[in-house]
mmCIF file of C-alpha atoms in Angstrom:
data_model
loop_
_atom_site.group_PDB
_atom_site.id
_atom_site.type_symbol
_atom_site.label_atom_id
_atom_site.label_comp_id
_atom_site.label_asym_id
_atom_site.label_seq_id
_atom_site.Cartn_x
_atom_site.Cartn_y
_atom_site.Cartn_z
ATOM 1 C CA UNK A 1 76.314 82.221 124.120
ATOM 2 C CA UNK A 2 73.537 84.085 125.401
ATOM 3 C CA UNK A 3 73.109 83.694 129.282
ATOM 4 C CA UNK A 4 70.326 86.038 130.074
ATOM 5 C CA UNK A 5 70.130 87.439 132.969
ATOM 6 C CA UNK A 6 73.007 85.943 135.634
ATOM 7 C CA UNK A 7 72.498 86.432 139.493
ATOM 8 C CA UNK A 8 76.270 86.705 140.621
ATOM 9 C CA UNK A 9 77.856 85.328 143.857
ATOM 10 C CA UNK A 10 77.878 89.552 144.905
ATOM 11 C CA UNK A 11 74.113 89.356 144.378
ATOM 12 C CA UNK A 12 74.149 92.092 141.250
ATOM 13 C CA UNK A 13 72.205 90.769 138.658
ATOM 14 C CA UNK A 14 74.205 91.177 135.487
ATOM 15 C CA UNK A 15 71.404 91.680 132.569
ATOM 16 C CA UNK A 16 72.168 90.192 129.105
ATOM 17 C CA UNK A 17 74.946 88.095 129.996
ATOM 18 C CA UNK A 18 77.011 86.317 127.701
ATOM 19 C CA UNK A 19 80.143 84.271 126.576
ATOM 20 C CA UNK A 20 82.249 84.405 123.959
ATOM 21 C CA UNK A 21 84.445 81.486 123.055
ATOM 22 C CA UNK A 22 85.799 79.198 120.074
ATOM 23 C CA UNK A 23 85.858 75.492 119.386
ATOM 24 C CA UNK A 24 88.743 73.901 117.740
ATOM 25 C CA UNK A 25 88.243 70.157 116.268
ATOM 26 C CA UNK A 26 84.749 68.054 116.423
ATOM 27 C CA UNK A 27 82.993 66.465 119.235
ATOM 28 C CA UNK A 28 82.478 62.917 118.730
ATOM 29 C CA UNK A 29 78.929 61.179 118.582
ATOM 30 C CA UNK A 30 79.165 59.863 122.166
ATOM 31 C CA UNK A 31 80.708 63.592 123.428
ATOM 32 C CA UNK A 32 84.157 61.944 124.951
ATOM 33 C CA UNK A 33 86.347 63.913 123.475
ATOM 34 C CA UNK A 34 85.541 67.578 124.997
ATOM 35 C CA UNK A 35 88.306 69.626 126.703
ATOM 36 C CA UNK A 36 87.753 72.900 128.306
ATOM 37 C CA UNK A 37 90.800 75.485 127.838
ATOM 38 C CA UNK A 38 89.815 78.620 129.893
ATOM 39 C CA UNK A 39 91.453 81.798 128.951
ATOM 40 C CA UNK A 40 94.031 83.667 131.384
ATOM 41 C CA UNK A 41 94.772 86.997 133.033
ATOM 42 C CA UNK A 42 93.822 89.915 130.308
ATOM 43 C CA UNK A 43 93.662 87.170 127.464
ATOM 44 C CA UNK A 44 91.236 86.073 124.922
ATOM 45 C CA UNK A 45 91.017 82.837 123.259
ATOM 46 C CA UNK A 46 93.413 83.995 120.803
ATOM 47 C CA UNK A 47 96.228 83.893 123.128
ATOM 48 C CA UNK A 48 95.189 80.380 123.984
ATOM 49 C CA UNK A 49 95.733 78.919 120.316
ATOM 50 C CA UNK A 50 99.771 78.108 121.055
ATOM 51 C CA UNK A 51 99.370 74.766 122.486
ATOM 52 C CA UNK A 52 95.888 74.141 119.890
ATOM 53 C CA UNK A 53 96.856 72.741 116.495
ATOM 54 C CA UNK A 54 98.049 69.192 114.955
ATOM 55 C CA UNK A 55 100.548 67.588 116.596
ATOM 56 C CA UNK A 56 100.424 69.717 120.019
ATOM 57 C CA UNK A 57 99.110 69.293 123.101
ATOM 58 C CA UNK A 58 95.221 69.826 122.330
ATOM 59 C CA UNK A 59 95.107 68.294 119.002
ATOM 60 C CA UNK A 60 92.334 69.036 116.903
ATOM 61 C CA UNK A 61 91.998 66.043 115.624
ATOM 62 C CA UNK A 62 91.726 64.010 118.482
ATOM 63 C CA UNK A 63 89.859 66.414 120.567
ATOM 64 C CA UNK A 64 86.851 69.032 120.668
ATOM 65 C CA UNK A 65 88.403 72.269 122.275
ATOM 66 C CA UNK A 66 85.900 75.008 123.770
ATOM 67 C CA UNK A 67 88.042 77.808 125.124
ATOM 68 C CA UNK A 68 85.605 80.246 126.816
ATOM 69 C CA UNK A 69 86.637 84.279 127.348
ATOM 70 C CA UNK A 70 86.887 85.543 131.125
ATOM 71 C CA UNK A 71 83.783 88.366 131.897
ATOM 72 C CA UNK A 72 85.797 91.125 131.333
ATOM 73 C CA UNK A 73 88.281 90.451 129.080
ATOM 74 C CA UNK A 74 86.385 92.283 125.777
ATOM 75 C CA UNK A 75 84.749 89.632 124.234
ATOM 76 C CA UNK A 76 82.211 88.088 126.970
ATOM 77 C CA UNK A 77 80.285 90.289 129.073
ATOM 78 C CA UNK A 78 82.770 93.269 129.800
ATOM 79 C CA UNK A 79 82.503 97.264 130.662
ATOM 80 C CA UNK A 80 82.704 98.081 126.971
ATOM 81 C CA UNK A 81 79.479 95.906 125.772
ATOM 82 C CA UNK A 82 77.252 95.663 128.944
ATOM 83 C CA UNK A 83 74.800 98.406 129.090
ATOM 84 C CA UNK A 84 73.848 100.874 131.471
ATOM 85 C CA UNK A 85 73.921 101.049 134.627
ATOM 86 C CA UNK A 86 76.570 98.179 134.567
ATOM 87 C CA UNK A 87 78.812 99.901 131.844
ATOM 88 C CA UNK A 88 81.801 101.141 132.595
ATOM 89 C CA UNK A 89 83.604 101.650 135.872
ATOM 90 C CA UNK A 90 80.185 100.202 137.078
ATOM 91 C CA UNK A 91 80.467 97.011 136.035
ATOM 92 C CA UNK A 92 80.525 94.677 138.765
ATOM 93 C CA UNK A 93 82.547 92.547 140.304
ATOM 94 C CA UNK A 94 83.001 88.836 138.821
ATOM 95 C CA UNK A 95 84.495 85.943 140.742
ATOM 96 C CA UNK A 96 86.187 82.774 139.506
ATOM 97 C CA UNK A 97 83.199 80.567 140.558
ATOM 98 C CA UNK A 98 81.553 83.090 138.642
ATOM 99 C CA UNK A 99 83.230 82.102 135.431
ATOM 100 C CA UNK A 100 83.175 78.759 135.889
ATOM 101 C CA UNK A 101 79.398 78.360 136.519
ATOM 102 C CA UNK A 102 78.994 80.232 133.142
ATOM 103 C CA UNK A 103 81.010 77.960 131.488
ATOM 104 C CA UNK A 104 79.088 75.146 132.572
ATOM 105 C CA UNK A 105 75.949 76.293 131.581
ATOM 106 C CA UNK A 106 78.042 76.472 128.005
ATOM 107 C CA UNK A 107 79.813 73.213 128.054
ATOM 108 C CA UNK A 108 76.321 71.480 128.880
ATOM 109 C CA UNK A 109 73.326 73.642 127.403
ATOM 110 C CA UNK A 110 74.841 74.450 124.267
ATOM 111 C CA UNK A 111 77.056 71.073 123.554
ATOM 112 C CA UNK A 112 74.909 68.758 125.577
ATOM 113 C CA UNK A 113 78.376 67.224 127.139
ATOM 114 C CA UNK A 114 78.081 65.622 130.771
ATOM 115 C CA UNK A 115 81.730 64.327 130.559
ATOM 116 C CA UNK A 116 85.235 66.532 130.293
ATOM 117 C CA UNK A 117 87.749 64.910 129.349
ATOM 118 C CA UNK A 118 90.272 67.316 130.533
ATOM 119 C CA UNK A 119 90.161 70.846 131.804
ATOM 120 C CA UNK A 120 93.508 72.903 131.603
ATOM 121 C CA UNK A 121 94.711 76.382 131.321
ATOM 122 C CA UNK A 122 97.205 78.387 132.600
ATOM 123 C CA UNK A 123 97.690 81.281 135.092
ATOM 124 C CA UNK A 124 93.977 82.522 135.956
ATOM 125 C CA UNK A 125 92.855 79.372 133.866
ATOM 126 C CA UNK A 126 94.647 77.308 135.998
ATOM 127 C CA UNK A 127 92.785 78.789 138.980
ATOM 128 C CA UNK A 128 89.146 77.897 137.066
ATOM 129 C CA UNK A 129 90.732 74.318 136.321
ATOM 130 C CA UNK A 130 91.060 73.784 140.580
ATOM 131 C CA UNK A 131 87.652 75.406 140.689
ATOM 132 C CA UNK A 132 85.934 72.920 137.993
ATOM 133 C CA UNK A 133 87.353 70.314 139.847
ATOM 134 C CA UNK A 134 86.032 71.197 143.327
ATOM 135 C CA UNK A 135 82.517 72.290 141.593
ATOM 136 C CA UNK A 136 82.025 69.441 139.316
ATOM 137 C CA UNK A 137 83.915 66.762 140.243
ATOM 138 C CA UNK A 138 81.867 63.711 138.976
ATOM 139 C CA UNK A 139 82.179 65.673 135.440
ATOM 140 C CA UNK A 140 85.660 66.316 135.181
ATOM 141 C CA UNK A 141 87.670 63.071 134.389
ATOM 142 C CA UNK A 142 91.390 65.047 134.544
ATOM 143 C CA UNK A 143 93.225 68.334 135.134
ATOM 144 C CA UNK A 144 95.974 69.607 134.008
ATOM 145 C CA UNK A 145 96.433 73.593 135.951
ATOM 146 C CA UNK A 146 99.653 75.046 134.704
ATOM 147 C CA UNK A 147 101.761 77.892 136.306
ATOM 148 C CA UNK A 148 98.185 78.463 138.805
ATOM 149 C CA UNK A 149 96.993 77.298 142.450
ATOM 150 C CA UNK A 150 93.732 76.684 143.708
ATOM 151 C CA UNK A 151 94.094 79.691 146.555
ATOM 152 C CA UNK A 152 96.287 83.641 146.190
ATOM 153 C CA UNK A 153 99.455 82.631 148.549
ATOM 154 C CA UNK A 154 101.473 84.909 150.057
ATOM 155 C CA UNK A 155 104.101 84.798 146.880
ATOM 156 C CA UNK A 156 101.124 85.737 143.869
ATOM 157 C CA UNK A 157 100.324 88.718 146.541
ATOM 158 C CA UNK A 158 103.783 89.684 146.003
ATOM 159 C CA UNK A 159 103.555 89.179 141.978
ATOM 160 C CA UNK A 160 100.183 90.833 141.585
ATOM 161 C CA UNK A 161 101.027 94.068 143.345
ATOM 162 C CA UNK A 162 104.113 94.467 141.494
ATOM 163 C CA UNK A 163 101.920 94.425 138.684
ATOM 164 C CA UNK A 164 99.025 97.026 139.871
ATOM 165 C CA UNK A 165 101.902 99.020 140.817
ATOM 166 C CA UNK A 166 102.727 100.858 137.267
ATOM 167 C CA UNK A 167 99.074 101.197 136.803
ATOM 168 C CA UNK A 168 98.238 103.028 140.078
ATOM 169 C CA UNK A 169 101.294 105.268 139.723
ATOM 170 C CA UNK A 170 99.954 106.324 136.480
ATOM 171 C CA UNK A 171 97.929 109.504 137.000
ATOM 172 C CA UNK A 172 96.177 109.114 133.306
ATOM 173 C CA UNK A 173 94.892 105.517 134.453
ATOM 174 C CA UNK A 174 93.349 106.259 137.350
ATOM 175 C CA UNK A 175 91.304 108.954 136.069
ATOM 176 C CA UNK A 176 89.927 106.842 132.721
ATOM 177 C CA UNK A 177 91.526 106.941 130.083
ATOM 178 C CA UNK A 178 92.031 106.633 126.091
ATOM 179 C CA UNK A 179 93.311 104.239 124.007
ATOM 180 C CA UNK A 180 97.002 105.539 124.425
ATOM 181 C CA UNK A 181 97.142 105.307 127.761
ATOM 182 C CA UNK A 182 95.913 102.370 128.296
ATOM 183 C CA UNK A 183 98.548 100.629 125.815
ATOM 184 C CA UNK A 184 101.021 102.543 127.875
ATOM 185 C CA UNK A 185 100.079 101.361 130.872
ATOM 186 C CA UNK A 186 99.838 97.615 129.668
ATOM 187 C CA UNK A 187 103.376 97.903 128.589
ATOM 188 C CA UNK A 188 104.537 98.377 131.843
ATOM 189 C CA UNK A 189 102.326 95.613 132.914
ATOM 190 C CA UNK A 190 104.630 93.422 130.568
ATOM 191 C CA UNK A 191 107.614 94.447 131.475
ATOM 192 C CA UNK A 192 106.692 93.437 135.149
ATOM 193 C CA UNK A 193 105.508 90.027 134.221
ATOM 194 C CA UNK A 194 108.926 89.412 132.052
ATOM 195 C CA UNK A 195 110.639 88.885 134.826
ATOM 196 C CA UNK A 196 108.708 86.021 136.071
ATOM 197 C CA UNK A 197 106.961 84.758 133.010
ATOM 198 C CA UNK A 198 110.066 82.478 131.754
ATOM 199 C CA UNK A 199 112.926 80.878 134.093
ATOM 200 C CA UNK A 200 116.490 82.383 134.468
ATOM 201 C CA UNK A 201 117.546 79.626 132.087
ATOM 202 C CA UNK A 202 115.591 80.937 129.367
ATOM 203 C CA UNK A 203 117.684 84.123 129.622
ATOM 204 C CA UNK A 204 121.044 83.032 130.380
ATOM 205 C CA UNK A 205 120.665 81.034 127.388
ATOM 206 C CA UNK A 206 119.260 83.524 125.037
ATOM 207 C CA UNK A 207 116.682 80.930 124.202
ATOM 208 C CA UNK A 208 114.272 84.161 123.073
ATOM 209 C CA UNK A 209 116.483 83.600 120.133
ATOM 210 C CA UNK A 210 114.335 80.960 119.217
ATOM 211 C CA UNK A 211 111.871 82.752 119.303
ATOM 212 C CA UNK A 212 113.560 85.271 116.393
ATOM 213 C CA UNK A 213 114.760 88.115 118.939
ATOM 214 C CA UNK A 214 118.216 88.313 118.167
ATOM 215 C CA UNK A 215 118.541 90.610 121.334
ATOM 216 C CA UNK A 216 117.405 90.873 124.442
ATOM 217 C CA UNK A 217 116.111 94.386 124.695
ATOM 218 C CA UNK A 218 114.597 93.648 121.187
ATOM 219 C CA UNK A 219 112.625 90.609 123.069
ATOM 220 C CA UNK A 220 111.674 92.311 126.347
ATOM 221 C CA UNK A 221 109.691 95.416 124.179
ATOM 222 C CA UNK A 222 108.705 93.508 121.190
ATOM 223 C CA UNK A 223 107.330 90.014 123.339
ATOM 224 C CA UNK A 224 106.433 91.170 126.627
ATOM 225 C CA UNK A 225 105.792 94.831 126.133
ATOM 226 C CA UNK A 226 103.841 94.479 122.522
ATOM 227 C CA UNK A 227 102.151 91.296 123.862
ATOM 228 C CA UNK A 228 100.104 93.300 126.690
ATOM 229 C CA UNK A 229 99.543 96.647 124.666
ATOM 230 C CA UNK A 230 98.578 94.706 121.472
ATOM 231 C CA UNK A 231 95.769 93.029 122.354
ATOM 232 C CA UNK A 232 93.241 95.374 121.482
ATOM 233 C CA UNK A 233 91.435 95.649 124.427
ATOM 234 C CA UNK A 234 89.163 98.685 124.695
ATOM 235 C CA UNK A 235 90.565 101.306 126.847
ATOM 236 C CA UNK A 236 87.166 100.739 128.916
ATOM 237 C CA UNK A 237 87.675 96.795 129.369
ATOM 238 C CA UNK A 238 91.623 97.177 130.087
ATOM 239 C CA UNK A 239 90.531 99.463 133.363
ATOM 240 C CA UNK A 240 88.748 96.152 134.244
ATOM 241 C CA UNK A 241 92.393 94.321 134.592
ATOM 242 C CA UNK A 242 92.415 96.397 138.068
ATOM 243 C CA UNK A 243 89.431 94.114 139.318
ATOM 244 C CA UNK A 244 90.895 91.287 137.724
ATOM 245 C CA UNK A 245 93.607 91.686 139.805
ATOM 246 C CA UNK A 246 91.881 92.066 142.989
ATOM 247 C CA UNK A 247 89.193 88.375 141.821
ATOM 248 C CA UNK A 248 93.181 87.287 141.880
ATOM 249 C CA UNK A 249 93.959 88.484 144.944
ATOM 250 C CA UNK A 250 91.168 87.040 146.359
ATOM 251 C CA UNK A 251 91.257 83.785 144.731
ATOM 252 C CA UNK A 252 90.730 80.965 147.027
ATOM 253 C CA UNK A 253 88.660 77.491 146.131
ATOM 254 C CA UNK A 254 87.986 76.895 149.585
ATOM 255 C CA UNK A 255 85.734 80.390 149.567
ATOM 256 C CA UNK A 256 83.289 79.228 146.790
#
């Protein structure tokens, strides 16, 4: 969706602004059926489509499902597609409320829909959930934030530098780099969030098996590792994941 020109909370006025997103299922005549699924730390809607399909949690055929791409992440306005002089390591810095403001301007300009029924996502989507609900609260009728709060504590601090620590210690990242050394870099990214993204249960009982990893080294590199390098972001847009991390940092509904 084309957005035009957006003032941000910073006061930079980001020219040509737009989002990205997909729709799963059909919005009913009177519009009740609309759920907003934001996307999550370095994903794209893509990423998102595991809990979209018959018989899952966001069922197609029940529901309408708009899952809008973070600024940043490759797809909406990001480094890679915004031109000059916001390109690049110039492009500025986006905030949650940011995002979410955007998002309303889709979920009501383009669908005409006054009424979610639910707003969920996960991670950095769970953040914009507690943010939809504190911005629009006579819109949203339910929430469901997974694995997210509504402000950084002192325990995501602790998460998110262990995972801007492999990227500042790589000498190749900080100076720009190609498309190699960005999947690199995002590897290591994934091998820090293993650790945390699934319980100690899930590995003491090999459940990755389910999964079709018969071992566990084979599931570490070919889930985690592969997951964060194969997304195809542009080596550009995947320098933006170090100001993602710091909008993380900084997260807190109470500021907006």
């Amino acid at each position: 969706m084309e957005l035009g020109d957006v003032e941000l909370q910073s006061g930079v006025i980001l020219p040509g602004a737009f989002l990205a997103y997909k729709t799963y299922g059909t919005l009913r005549a009177d519009k009740s059926n609309a759920i907003l699924y934001p996307t999550a730390f370095g994903d794209t809607h893509v990423q998102n489509e595991w809990l979209i399909g018959e018989g899952k949690a966001l069922d197609p055929q029940h529901y309408f499902i708009i899952v809008p791409n973070l600024l940043g992440n490759g797809l909406s306005s990001s480094p890679s597609n915004t031109p000059s002089p916001w390109d690049r390591g110039n492009f500025p810095q986006v905030t949650i409320m940011n995002n979410v403001r955007l998002q309303h301007r889709l979920v009501t300009q383009r669908f005409g829909i006054s009424k979610l029924a639910l707003v969920t996502g996960w991670s950095l989507g769970a953040m914009q959930t507690f943010q939809w609900a504190a911005s629009y609260p006579d819109m949203v009728e339910r929430i469901a934030p997974i694995a997210g709060t509504a402000k950084a504590w002192p325990h995501t601090y602790v998460f998110l530098e262990g995972v801007k620590a492999p990227l500042e210690a790589d000498a190749a990242w900080r100076s720009g780099h190609d498309r190699q050394t960005a999947e690199k870099a995002l590897r290591a990214v994934g091998r820090v969030y293993a650790g945390w993204g699934f319980s100690q249960a899930f590995y003491r009982e090999e459940r990755y098996q389910q999964l079709g990893y018969t071992l566990l080294d084979a599931f570490l590199s070919g889930f985690w590792d592969g997951n964060f390098a194969g997304r195809g972001l542009n080596p550009e847009d995947s320098q933006f994941i170090d100001d993602e991390l710091k909008r993380l940092l900084a997260c807190s509904v109470s500021a907006s």
